[in-house]
Coordinates of N, CA and C in Angstrom, one line a residue:
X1 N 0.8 -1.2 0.0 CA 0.0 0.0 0.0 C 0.9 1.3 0.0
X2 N 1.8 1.3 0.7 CA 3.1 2.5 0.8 C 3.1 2.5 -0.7
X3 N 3.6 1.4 -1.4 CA 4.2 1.8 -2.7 C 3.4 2.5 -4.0
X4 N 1.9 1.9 -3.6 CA 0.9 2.5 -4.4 C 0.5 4.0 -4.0
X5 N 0.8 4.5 -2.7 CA 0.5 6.0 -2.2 C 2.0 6.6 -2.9
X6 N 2.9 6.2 -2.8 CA 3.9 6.8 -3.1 C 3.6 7.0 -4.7
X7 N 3.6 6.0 -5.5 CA 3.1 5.8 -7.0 C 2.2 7.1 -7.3
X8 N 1.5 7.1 -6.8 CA 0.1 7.9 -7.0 C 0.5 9.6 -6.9
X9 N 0.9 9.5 -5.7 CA 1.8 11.0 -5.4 C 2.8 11.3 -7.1
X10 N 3.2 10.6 -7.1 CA 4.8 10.8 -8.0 C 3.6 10.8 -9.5
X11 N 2.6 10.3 -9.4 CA 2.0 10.2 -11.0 C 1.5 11.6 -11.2
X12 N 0.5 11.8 -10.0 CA 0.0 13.3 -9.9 C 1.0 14.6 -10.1
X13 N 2.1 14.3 -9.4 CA 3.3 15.4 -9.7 C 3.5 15.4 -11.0
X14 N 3.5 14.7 -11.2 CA 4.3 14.7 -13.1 C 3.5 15.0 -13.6
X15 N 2.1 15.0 -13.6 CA 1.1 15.1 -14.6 C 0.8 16.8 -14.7
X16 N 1.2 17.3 -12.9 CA 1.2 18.8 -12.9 C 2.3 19.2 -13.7
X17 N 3.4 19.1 -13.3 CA 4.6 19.0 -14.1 C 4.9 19.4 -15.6
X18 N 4.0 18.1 -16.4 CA 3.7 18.3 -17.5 C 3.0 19.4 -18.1
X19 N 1.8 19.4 -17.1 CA 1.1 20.5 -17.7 C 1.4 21.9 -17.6
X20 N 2.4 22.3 -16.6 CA 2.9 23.4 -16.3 C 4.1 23.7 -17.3
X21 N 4.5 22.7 -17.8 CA 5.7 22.8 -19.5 C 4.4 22.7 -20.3
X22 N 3.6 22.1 -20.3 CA 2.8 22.3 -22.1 C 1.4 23.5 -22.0
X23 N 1.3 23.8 -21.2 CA 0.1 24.6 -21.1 C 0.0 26.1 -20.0
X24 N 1.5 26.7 -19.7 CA 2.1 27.6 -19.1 C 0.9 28.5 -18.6
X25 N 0.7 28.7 -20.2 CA -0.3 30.2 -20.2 C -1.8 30.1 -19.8
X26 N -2.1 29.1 -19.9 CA -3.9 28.8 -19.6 C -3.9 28.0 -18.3
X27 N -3.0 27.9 -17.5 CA -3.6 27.3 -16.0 C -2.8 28.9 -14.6
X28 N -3.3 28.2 -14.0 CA -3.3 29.4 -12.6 C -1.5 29.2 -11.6
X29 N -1.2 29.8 -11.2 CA 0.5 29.5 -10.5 C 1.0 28.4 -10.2
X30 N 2.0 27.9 -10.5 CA 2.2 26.6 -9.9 C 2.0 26.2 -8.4
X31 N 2.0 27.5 -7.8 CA 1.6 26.2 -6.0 C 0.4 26.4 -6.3
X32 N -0.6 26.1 -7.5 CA -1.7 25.5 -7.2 C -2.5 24.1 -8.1
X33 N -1.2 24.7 -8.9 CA -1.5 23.1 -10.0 C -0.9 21.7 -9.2
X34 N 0.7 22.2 -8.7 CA 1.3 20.8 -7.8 C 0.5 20.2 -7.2
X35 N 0.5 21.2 -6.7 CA -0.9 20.5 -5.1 C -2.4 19.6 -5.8
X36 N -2.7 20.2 -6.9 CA -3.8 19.7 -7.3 C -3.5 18.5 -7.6
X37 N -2.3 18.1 -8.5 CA -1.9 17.2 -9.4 C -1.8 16.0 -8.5
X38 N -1.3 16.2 -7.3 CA -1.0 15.2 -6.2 C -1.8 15.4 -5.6
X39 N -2.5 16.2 -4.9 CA -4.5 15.9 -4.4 C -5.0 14.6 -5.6
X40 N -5.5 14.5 -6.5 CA -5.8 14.0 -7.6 C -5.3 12.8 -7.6
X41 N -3.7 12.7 -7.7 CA -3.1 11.3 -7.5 C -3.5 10.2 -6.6
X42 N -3.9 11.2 -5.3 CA -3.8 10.1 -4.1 C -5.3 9.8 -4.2
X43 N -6.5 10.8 -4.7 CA -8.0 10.9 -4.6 C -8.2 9.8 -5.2
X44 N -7.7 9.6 -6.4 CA -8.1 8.6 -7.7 C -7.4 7.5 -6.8
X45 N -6.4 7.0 -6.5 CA -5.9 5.8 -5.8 C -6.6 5.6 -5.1
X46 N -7.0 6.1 -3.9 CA -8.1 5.8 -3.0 C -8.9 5.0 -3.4
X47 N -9.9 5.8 -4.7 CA -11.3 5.6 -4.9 C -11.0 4.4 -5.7
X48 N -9.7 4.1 -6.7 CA -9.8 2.9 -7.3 C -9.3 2.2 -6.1
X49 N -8.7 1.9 -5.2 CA -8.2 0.8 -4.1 C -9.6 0.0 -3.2
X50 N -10.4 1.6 -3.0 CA -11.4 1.4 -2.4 C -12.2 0.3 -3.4
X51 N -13.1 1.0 -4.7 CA -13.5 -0.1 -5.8 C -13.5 -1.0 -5.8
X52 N -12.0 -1.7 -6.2 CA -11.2 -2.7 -6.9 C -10.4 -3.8 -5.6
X53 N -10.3 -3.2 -4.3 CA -9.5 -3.9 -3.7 C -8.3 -3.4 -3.7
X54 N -7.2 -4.5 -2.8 CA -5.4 -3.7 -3.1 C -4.9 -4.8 -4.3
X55 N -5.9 -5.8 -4.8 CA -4.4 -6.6 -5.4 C -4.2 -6.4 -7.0
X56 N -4.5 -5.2 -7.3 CA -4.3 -4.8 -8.6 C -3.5 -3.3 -8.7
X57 N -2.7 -3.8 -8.2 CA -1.6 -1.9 -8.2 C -1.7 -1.2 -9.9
X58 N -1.1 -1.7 -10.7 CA -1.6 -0.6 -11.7 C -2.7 -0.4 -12.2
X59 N -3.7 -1.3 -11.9 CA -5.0 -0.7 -12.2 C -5.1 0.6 -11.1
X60 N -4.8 0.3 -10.2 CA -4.9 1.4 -9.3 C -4.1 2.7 -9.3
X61 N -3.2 2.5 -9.8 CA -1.8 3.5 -10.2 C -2.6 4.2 -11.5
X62 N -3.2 3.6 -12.5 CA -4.4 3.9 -13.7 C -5.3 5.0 -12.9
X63 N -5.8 4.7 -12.0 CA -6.9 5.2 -11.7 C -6.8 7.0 -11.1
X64 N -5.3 6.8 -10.5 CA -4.4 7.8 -9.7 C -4.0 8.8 -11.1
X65 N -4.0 8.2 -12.4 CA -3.8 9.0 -13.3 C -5.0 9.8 -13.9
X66 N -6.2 8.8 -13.9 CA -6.6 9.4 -14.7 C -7.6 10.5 -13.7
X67 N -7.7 10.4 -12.6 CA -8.2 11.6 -11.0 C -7.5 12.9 -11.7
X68 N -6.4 12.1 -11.7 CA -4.9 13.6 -11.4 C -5.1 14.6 -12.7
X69 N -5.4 13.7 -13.8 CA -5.7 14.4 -15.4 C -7.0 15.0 -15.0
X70 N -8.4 14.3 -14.6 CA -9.5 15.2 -14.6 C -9.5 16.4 -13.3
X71 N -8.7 16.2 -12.5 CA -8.7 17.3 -11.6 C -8.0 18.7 -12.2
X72 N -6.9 18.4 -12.6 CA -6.0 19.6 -13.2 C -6.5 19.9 -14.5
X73 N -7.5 19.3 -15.4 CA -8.3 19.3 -16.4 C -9.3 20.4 -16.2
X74 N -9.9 20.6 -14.8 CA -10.6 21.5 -13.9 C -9.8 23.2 -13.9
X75 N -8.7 23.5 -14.1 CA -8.1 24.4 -13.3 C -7.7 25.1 -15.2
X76 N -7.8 24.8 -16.3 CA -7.4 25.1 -17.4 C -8.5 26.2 -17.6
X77 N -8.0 27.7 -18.0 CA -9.1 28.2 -19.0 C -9.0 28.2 -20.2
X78 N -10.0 29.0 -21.1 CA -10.2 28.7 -22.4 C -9.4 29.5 -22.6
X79 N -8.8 29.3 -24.0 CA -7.5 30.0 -24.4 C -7.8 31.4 -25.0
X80 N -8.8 31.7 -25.3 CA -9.7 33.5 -25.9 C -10.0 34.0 -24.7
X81 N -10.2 34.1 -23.7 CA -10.7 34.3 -22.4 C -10.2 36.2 -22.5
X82 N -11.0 36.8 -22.3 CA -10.9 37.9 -22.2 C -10.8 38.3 -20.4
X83 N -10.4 39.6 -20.4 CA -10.9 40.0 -19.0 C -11.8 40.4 -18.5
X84 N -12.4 40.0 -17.1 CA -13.5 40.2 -16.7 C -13.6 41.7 -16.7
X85 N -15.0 42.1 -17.0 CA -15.1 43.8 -17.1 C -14.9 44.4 -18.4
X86 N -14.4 43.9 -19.2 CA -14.1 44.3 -20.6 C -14.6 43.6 -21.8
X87 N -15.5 44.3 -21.9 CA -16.7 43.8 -23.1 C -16.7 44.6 -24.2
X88 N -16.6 44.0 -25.6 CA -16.8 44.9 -26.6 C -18.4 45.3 -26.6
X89 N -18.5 46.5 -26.4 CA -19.7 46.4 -27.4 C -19.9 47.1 -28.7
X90 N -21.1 46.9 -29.5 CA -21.2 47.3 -31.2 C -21.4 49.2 -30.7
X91 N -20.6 49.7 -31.7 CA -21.0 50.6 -32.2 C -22.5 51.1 -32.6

């Protein structure tokens, strides 16, 4: 079980990681993606361990990924995003 919490942690990081090299400009500061990424990791482990039982680690380590992707999936804006308060209007 250690090694799957530790797994889970380390998948979530990377996934923040990742997304903080590929997607700079459309997510919010990094101390809030990390934390997310690895919130997410350990959430999804849980809920798959809980599920599935302990005797399937990478199903479970799967599960830690795919938490960690829909959480930080959560924190992305749209790439047009204007600022609040600033509305064209027509002429």
């Amino acid at each position: 079980m250690i090694v799957e919490t530790v797994g889970a942690l380390a998948i979530g990081l990377a996934v923040a990681w990742l997304a903080l090299r590929r997607l700079p400009h459309r997510l919010p500061e990094p101390r809030l993606v990390g934390p997310t990424g690895a919130a997410g990791g350990l959430l999804g482990a849980f809920v798959t361990h809980t599920a599935l039982g302990g005797a399937q680690p990478l199903v479970i380590l799967g599960g830690a990924l795919v938490m960690a992707v829909a959480l930080l999936s959560l924190l992305v804006r749209p790439a047009g995003r204007r600022p609040v308060g600033r509305t064209a209007r027509p002429a």
